[in-house]
Coordinates of C-alpha atoms in Angstrom, one line a residue:
Chain A
M16 CA 84.0 84.3 127.8
G17 CA 82.0 87.4 128.1
D18 CA 79.6 87.9 125.7
V19 CA 80.3 89.0 122.0
K20 CA 79.1 91.7 120.2
L21 CA 79.7 93.0 116.1
L22 CA 78.6 96.0 115.0
G23 CA 78.9 96.2 110.9
T24 CA 77.4 96.7 107.7
W25 CA 76.0 93.9 105.2
P26 CA 78.6 93.1 102.7
S27 CA 82.1 94.6 104.1
P28 CA 84.5 92.9 104.0
F29 CA 86.1 94.3 106.9
S30 CA 83.0 93.0 109.1
Y31 CA 83.7 89.6 107.4
R32 CA 87.6 89.5 108.2
V33 CA 85.8 89.3 112.5
I34 CA 82.2 87.0 111.0
W35 CA 85.1 84.6 109.2
A36 CA 87.6 84.5 112.5
L37 CA 85.1 83.9 115.5
K38 CA 83.6 81.4 112.8
L39 CA 86.5 79.1 112.7
K40 CA 87.9 80.0 116.5
G41 CA 83.4 78.4 116.9
I42 CA 82.7 81.6 119.5
P43 CA 79.2 82.3 119.3
Y44 CA 78.6 86.5 118.7
E45 CA 75.3 88.7 118.3
Y46 CA 75.9 90.8 115.0
I47 CA 74.3 94.5 114.9
E48 CA 73.8 96.0 111.5
Q49 CA 74.9 99.7 111.1
D50 CA 73.8 102.3 109.2
L51 CA 76.4 104.2 108.6
L52 CA 74.5 107.1 106.9
N53 CA 72.9 107.4 110.2
K54 CA 75.5 106.1 112.1
S55 CA 74.3 104.4 115.8
P56 CA 74.7 106.1 119.4
L57 CA 76.3 102.5 120.1
L58 CA 78.8 102.9 117.1
L59 CA 80.1 106.5 117.7
Q60 CA 80.9 105.1 121.7
S61 CA 82.5 102.4 120.8
N62 CA 84.8 103.9 118.4
P63 CA 85.2 108.1 118.8
V64 CA 88.4 108.0 116.5
H65 CA 86.9 106.7 113.3
K66 CA 83.2 106.5 113.6
K67 CA 84.0 103.0 111.7
I68 CA 82.7 99.1 111.0
P69 CA 83.8 96.7 112.3
V70 CA 83.6 97.7 116.0
L71 CA 83.8 94.2 118.3
I72 CA 82.0 95.0 121.8
H73 CA 83.5 92.1 124.5
G74 CA 82.2 92.3 127.9
G75 CA 81.2 95.5 127.0
K76 CA 84.7 96.8 126.2
P77 CA 84.8 97.9 122.3
I78 CA 87.5 97.3 119.9
A79 CA 87.5 98.7 116.6
E80 CA 90.0 98.5 113.2
S81 CA 89.5 94.5 111.7
I82 CA 93.1 93.7 111.7
I83 CA 93.4 94.9 116.1
I84 CA 90.1 92.8 116.6
L85 CA 91.8 89.5 114.2
Q86 CA 95.0 89.7 116.8
Y87 CA 92.5 90.3 120.0
I88 CA 90.4 87.4 119.0
E89 CA 93.6 85.5 117.8
E90 CA 95.1 86.2 121.2
K91 CA 91.2 85.6 123.8
W92 CA 90.9 82.2 121.7
P93 CA 93.8 80.3 120.5
Q94 CA 92.6 77.2 119.5
N95 CA 92.9 77.4 115.7
P96 CA 95.4 79.9 115.7
L97 CA 95.2 82.4 112.8
L98 CA 99.2 83.0 113.4
P99 CA 102.3 80.9 113.3
S100 CA 103.8 80.1 116.5
D101 CA 107.3 80.8 115.9
P102 CA 108.0 84.9 116.4
H103 CA 109.6 85.2 113.0
E104 CA 107.2 83.6 111.2
K105 CA 104.5 85.4 112.6
A106 CA 106.2 88.4 111.5
V107 CA 105.9 87.4 108.1
A108 CA 102.7 86.9 109.0
R109 CA 101.5 90.3 110.5
F110 CA 103.8 92.0 107.4
W111 CA 101.3 90.7 104.4
V112 CA 98.4 91.3 106.8
K113 CA 99.1 95.0 106.7
F114 CA 100.2 94.4 103.1
A115 CA 96.9 93.5 102.5
D116 CA 94.8 95.8 104.6
E117 CA 96.4 98.9 103.2
K118 CA 97.3 98.4 99.8
S119 CA 94.0 96.2 98.7
L120 CA 92.6 99.9 99.8
S121 CA 92.9 99.9 95.4
I122 CA 90.1 98.3 94.8
W123 CA 87.7 100.1 96.3
K124 CA 89.6 103.7 94.3
V125 CA 88.8 101.5 91.5
F126 CA 84.6 101.0 92.7
R127 CA 84.6 104.4 93.7
F128 CA 85.9 106.2 91.3
S129 CA 85.6 106.8 87.6
G130 CA 87.8 108.8 85.2
E131 CA 91.6 109.3 85.9
E132 CA 91.4 108.2 89.9
Q133 CA 89.2 104.6 88.6
E134 CA 92.8 104.4 86.6
K135 CA 95.2 104.8 89.2
G136 CA 92.6 103.1 91.5
L137 CA 93.7 100.5 88.7
K138 CA 97.2 100.3 88.6
E139 CA 97.5 100.5 92.6
S140 CA 95.2 96.9 92.4
L141 CA 97.0 95.1 89.5
E142 CA 100.9 96.7 91.8
M143 CA 99.3 95.2 94.5
L144 CA 98.1 91.3 93.1
E145 CA 101.3 91.5 91.1
I146 CA 103.3 91.9 94.3
I147 CA 101.7 88.9 96.0
E148 CA 101.4 86.7 93.2
E149 CA 105.7 86.9 93.2
H150 CA 106.9 87.3 96.6
A151 CA 104.1 86.0 98.7
P152 CA 105.6 82.9 101.0
G153 CA 103.9 79.6 100.8
L154 CA 101.0 81.2 97.7
G155 CA 101.4 78.0 95.4
Q156 CA 102.9 75.4 97.7
K157 CA 100.9 75.4 99.8
K158 CA 96.5 75.5 100.3
F159 CA 96.3 79.1 102.2
F160 CA 99.8 81.5 102.8
G161 CA 100.3 80.4 105.9
G162 CA 99.8 76.8 105.1
D163 CA 97.3 73.9 105.2
K164 CA 95.1 76.0 107.2
I165 CA 93.3 79.0 107.2
G166 CA 95.3 82.0 108.7
M167 CA 95.1 85.8 109.1
V168 CA 97.4 86.7 105.9
D169 CA 93.5 84.5 103.8
L170 CA 91.1 86.6 106.0
A171 CA 92.5 89.8 105.3
L172 CA 93.0 89.2 101.8
G173 CA 89.4 88.4 101.7
L174 CA 88.4 91.8 99.5
V175 CA 90.2 89.9 96.4
A176 CA 89.0 86.8 96.6
H177 CA 85.3 87.2 96.8
W178 CA 84.5 91.2 96.7
M179 CA 86.8 91.8 93.5
G180 CA 85.2 90.4 91.2
A181 CA 81.6 91.7 92.1
I182 CA 83.4 95.5 91.9
E183 CA 85.0 93.4 88.3
E184 CA 81.6 93.0 87.7
V185 CA 79.6 96.2 88.6
T186 CA 82.2 98.7 87.2
G187 CA 83.1 97.0 83.4
V188 CA 86.6 97.5 84.6
Q189 CA 89.0 93.5 84.2
I190 CA 90.9 93.7 87.5
M191 CA 92.5 90.5 87.1
E192 CA 92.8 89.1 83.8
A193 CA 92.7 85.1 84.0
G194 CA 95.7 83.1 83.8
K195 CA 98.1 85.9 84.5
F196 CA 97.6 85.3 88.4
P197 CA 97.8 81.4 88.9
R198 CA 99.0 81.8 92.2
L199 CA 96.9 83.4 93.8
E200 CA 93.5 81.9 91.0
A201 CA 94.2 78.8 93.2
W202 CA 94.6 80.3 96.8
M203 CA 91.5 82.0 95.6
K204 CA 89.1 78.5 95.1
N205 CA 90.7 77.5 97.5
F206 CA 90.0 80.3 100.2
K207 CA 85.9 80.2 99.0
E208 CA 85.9 76.3 99.1
D209 CA 87.1 76.5 103.0
P210 CA 83.7 75.2 104.4
V211 CA 83.7 77.9 107.0
I212 CA 84.6 80.3 104.5
K213 CA 81.7 79.3 101.5
E214 CA 79.3 79.4 105.0
N215 CA 80.2 83.1 105.5
L216 CA 80.1 84.6 101.9
P217 CA 77.9 87.5 100.7
E218 CA 75.3 85.7 98.0
L219 CA 77.1 86.8 94.3
K220 CA 73.7 88.6 93.6
D221 CA 73.6 90.0 96.7
M222 CA 76.1 91.9 96.1
L223 CA 76.7 93.1 93.1
A224 CA 73.0 94.7 93.9
A225 CA 74.1 96.5 97.0
L226 CA 77.1 97.5 95.4
K227 CA 75.3 98.5 92.3
R228 CA 73.3 101.1 94.5
R229 CA 76.4 102.4 96.3
R230 CA 78.1 103.0 92.9
E231 CA 75.6 105.4 91.8
I232 CA 75.4 107.5 95.1
H233 CA 79.7 107.9 95.8
L234 CA 80.0 109.4 91.8
A235 CA 76.7 110.9 92.5
S236 CA 78.4 112.5 95.5
K237 CA 81.7 113.1 94.2
Chain B
M17 CA 119.7 84.7 120.4
G18 CA 121.4 85.4 117.6
D19 CA 123.1 88.1 115.8
V20 CA 121.1 91.0 115.5
K21 CA 121.3 94.0 112.5
L22 CA 119.6 97.1 111.8
L23 CA 119.3 98.3 108.4
G24 CA 118.3 102.3 108.6
T25 CA 118.9 105.9 107.9
W26 CA 119.6 108.6 109.9
P27 CA 118.2 110.2 111.0
S28 CA 114.9 108.5 110.7
P29 CA 112.1 108.4 112.9
F30 CA 111.3 105.0 112.0
S31 CA 114.9 103.9 112.8
Y32 CA 115.0 105.5 115.6
R33 CA 111.6 103.2 116.4
V34 CA 113.2 99.9 116.2
I35 CA 116.6 101.7 118.5
W36 CA 114.6 102.3 121.2
A37 CA 112.8 99.4 121.8
L38 CA 116.8 97.5 121.2
K39 CA 117.7 100.1 123.9
L40 CA 114.9 99.5 126.2
K41 CA 115.1 95.8 125.8
G42 CA 118.6 95.8 126.2
I43 CA 119.5 93.9 123.0
P44 CA 122.7 94.8 121.4
Y45 CA 123.4 95.3 118.0
E46 CA 124.8 96.2 114.7
Y47 CA 123.7 99.2 112.9
I48 CA 124.4 99.3 109.1
E49 CA 123.2 103.0 107.6
Q50 CA 121.5 102.9 104.7
D51 CA 121.5 104.9 101.1
L52 CA 117.9 105.7 99.3
L53 CA 119.8 106.6 96.6
N54 CA 121.9 104.4 96.0
K55 CA 120.1 100.8 98.0
S56 CA 122.5 98.1 99.1
P57 CA 122.0 94.5 98.2
L58 CA 121.3 93.8 101.6
L59 CA 118.5 95.8 102.1
L60 CA 116.8 94.6 98.7
Q61 CA 117.3 91.4 99.5
S62 CA 115.7 91.7 102.8
N63 CA 112.5 94.4 102.1
P64 CA 112.3 93.3 98.4
V65 CA 108.0 94.1 98.4
H66 CA 108.7 97.7 100.3
K67 CA 113.0 98.2 99.2
K68 CA 112.9 100.3 102.1
I69 CA 114.3 100.8 105.9
P70 CA 113.8 100.0 108.7
V71 CA 115.4 96.3 108.2
L72 CA 115.9 94.0 111.4
I73 CA 118.0 90.9 110.9
H74 CA 118.0 88.2 113.3
G75 CA 119.9 85.6 112.9
G76 CA 119.9 86.4 108.9
K77 CA 116.1 86.5 108.9
P78 CA 115.1 89.9 108.1
I79 CA 111.9 91.4 109.3
A80 CA 110.9 94.9 107.8
E81 CA 108.5 97.8 108.3
S82 CA 109.2 99.6 111.8
I83 CA 106.1 98.2 113.8
I84 CA 105.9 94.7 112.9
I85 CA 109.7 94.5 113.8
L86 CA 109.0 96.1 117.2
Q87 CA 106.4 93.6 116.9
Y88 CA 108.8 90.9 116.7
I89 CA 111.4 92.7 119.3
E90 CA 108.3 91.9 122.1
E91 CA 107.5 88.5 121.4
K92 CA 111.5 87.5 121.5
W93 CA 112.4 89.6 124.2
P94 CA 109.6 90.2 126.4
Q95 CA 111.5 91.7 129.2
N96 CA 111.1 95.3 129.7
P97 CA 107.3 94.8 128.0
L98 CA 106.2 97.2 125.6
L99 CA 102.5 96.3 124.9
P100 CA 100.3 95.0 128.8
S101 CA 100.2 92.0 129.0
D102 CA 96.2 92.8 128.9
P103 CA 93.8 91.5 126.1
H104 CA 91.9 94.4 126.0
E105 CA 94.2 97.0 127.1
K106 CA 97.1 95.4 124.3
A107 CA 94.1 95.7 121.8
V108 CA 93.6 99.3 122.1
A109 CA 97.5 100.1 122.6
R110 CA 97.7 98.4 119.1
F111 CA 94.7 100.6 117.7
W112 CA 97.4 103.6 118.8
V113 CA 100.2 102.7 117.8
K114 CA 98.5 101.8 114.1
F115 CA 96.6 105.7 114.5
A116 CA 100.8 107.4 115.1
D117 CA 102.0 104.7 111.7
E118 CA 99.2 106.3 109.3
K119 CA 98.5 109.3 110.9
S120 CA 101.9 110.7 111.6
L121 CA 102.5 110.1 108.2
S122 CA 100.8 114.0 107.6
I123 CA 103.6 115.4 108.6
W124 CA 105.5 114.1 106.0
K125 CA 103.5 116.2 103.6
V126 CA 104.1 119.5 105.5
F127 CA 107.8 118.3 104.8
R128 CA 108.0 117.0 101.5
F129 CA 105.7 119.6 100.7
S130 CA 104.4 122.9 99.9
G131 CA 101.0 125.0 98.8
E132 CA 98.2 123.6 98.1
E133 CA 99.7 119.9 99.0
Q134 CA 101.8 121.4 102.4
E135 CA 98.3 123.1 103.7
K136 CA 96.1 119.8 103.7
G137 CA 99.4 117.9 105.2
L138 CA 99.0 120.4 108.3
K139 CA 95.1 120.4 108.1
E140 CA 96.2 116.6 108.9
S141 CA 98.4 117.2 111.1
L142 CA 96.2 119.4 113.2
E143 CA 92.8 117.2 113.1
M144 CA 95.6 113.7 114.4
L145 CA 97.1 115.8 117.6
E146 CA 93.3 116.9 118.2
I147 CA 92.5 113.0 117.9
I148 CA 95.3 112.0 120.6
E149 CA 94.8 115.1 122.6
E150 CA 91.4 114.3 122.5
H151 CA 91.4 110.6 122.9
A152 CA 94.9 108.6 124.1
P153 CA 93.6 106.5 126.6
G154 CA 95.7 107.5 130.0
L155 CA 97.6 110.8 128.2
G156 CA 97.5 113.9 131.0
Q157 CA 97.1 111.4 133.6
K158 CA 100.1 109.2 133.7
K159 CA 104.0 110.0 132.4
F160 CA 103.6 107.9 129.0
F161 CA 100.5 106.6 126.8
G162 CA 100.2 103.0 128.5
G163 CA 101.2 104.4 132.1
D164 CA 104.7 104.7 134.2
K165 CA 106.4 102.9 132.0
I166 CA 107.6 104.0 127.9
G167 CA 105.3 100.9 125.3
M168 CA 104.7 101.0 122.3
V169 CA 102.2 103.7 121.3
D170 CA 105.5 106.3 122.8
L171 CA 107.4 104.9 119.9
A172 CA 105.4 104.8 116.9
L173 CA 104.3 108.8 118.3
G174 CA 108.2 110.0 118.7
L175 CA 108.5 111.3 114.8
V176 CA 105.8 113.7 116.8
A177 CA 108.1 113.9 120.1
H178 CA 111.1 115.4 118.6
W179 CA 110.8 115.5 114.7
M180 CA 107.8 117.9 114.4
G181 CA 109.4 120.6 116.5
A182 CA 112.4 120.6 113.9
I183 CA 110.0 120.3 110.8
E184 CA 108.4 122.6 112.1
E185 CA 111.4 124.9 111.6
V186 CA 112.7 123.8 108.6
T187 CA 109.6 124.7 106.8
G188 CA 108.6 128.0 109.1
V189 CA 105.1 125.9 108.8
Q190 CA 103.8 125.8 112.8
I191 CA 102.4 122.3 113.2
M192 CA 101.3 123.1 117.2
E193 CA 100.9 125.9 119.0
A194 CA 102.2 126.3 121.9
G195 CA 99.4 125.4 124.9
K196 CA 97.3 124.4 122.3
F197 CA 98.3 120.4 123.0
P198 CA 98.7 120.7 126.7
R199 CA 98.5 117.2 127.5
L200 CA 100.5 116.2 124.5
E201 CA 102.9 119.0 125.2
A202 CA 103.8 117.7 128.7
W203 CA 103.9 114.1 127.1
M204 CA 106.4 115.3 124.2
K205 CA 108.7 116.5 127.8
N206 CA 108.5 113.4 129.2
F207 CA 109.4 111.5 126.6
K208 CA 112.5 113.1 125.5
E209 CA 114.0 113.0 129.0
D210 CA 113.1 109.7 129.4
P211 CA 116.8 108.2 130.3
V212 CA 117.7 105.6 127.2
I213 CA 115.4 108.3 124.9
K214 CA 117.2 110.9 125.6
E215 CA 120.9 109.4 125.3
N216 CA 119.5 107.7 121.6
L217 CA 118.0 111.2 119.9
P218 CA 119.7 112.6 116.5
E219 CA 120.8 116.3 118.0
L220 CA 118.8 119.2 116.7
K221 CA 121.3 121.3 114.8
D222 CA 122.2 118.3 113.0
M223 CA 118.5 117.3 112.0
L224 CA 118.3 120.9 111.4
A225 CA 120.7 120.3 108.8
A226 CA 120.3 117.0 107.4
L227 CA 116.1 118.0 106.7
K228 CA 117.0 121.2 105.2
R229 CA 118.8 119.4 102.4
R230 CA 116.3 117.4 102.1
R231 CA 113.6 119.5 101.9
E232 CA 115.3 121.6 98.6
I233 CA 116.1 117.6 97.4
H234 CA 112.0 117.0 97.6
L235 CA 111.1 120.7 96.6
A236 CA 113.6 119.9 93.5
S237 CA 112.5 117.0 92.1
K238 CA 109.0 117.9 91.8

């Protein structure tokens, strides 16, 4: 199997995507916290293109980008599959993973910005949530996106399940009005109650403090 | 195998990604040209989230997003593989497919816009080309990104190989200075000389006319 290292930052939802996948598969790993204000030679050398976390290093070979890492983990360790085996169902899951990965960035706009840019982020976030609520297959019928077990779409949307609420609290901007997205709300509850996820979620209190500090830096550096 | 239909528009590089993959794999298909100014019920029903081309419909089941379609084709028809079989090499290829898919959008900014927004697109396009020239594995050593045969990274970068030149001509903006990207230039030549690609590339003359019309529409609708 070789040794597995994960370069991440706390409490990044992108790091957590990888943490959850490794935990769900039962793969031991060494977590190496990174300082993004003072990037380590290991990070720069492992991800010279984007210089971002997370990076998975397996047997000395680095892989960057959380979604690419999830696919690698899925292929390398097939136990407790994160994607359906049927090719069409797999394509549908990948479609929603890509959607989550690209569109959930709008939630960061609410977090990082103020004024007009934040308004734009809020509008895009609502569009994203509405599309998921209306179109995501299986949502509202089963516990998770892919069925009764957590899969890659759930991991890709972890930001919505746990970080979004903290961002609402830190910014004072309400993104998800209670009762407006009943199927997503039920999924968020199921997701956070799953034993593996529950054990591997950042504490809300610590997250709030960290996000508050980071938001101040963002707003001050504009 | 079931019937294969492709909803596309001429001459979209996103449609061509799928056309090339199907041709390389030897899969017969029916191409159905779409009018994006008057979207068909079939397109709206097949891709209700993005309402965009390309869409592959296989045995009545639709799949949207060119990169997701390529992965589906790869899994459904494993002959003439488009991805390496080694999991780490596959992850590296997927990293570059994602990079190409996301970053080559900057070339469209040069096409669609003028003034400041176009300048920004040009800057981003150059950054993209520089990163590929410097970091893409295998480039300059072998004929294609993955080795001696065309793979998914090549298909994802088809826009750079063939459309970019036409966009330079239509806009009068030079993106790729001759001699500055020797490895990419060699790759572009190899790519367009491959027999399957060569037979399935839009004619430059027709492309120029189509892109010119479309640019006028974009600039007028701002």
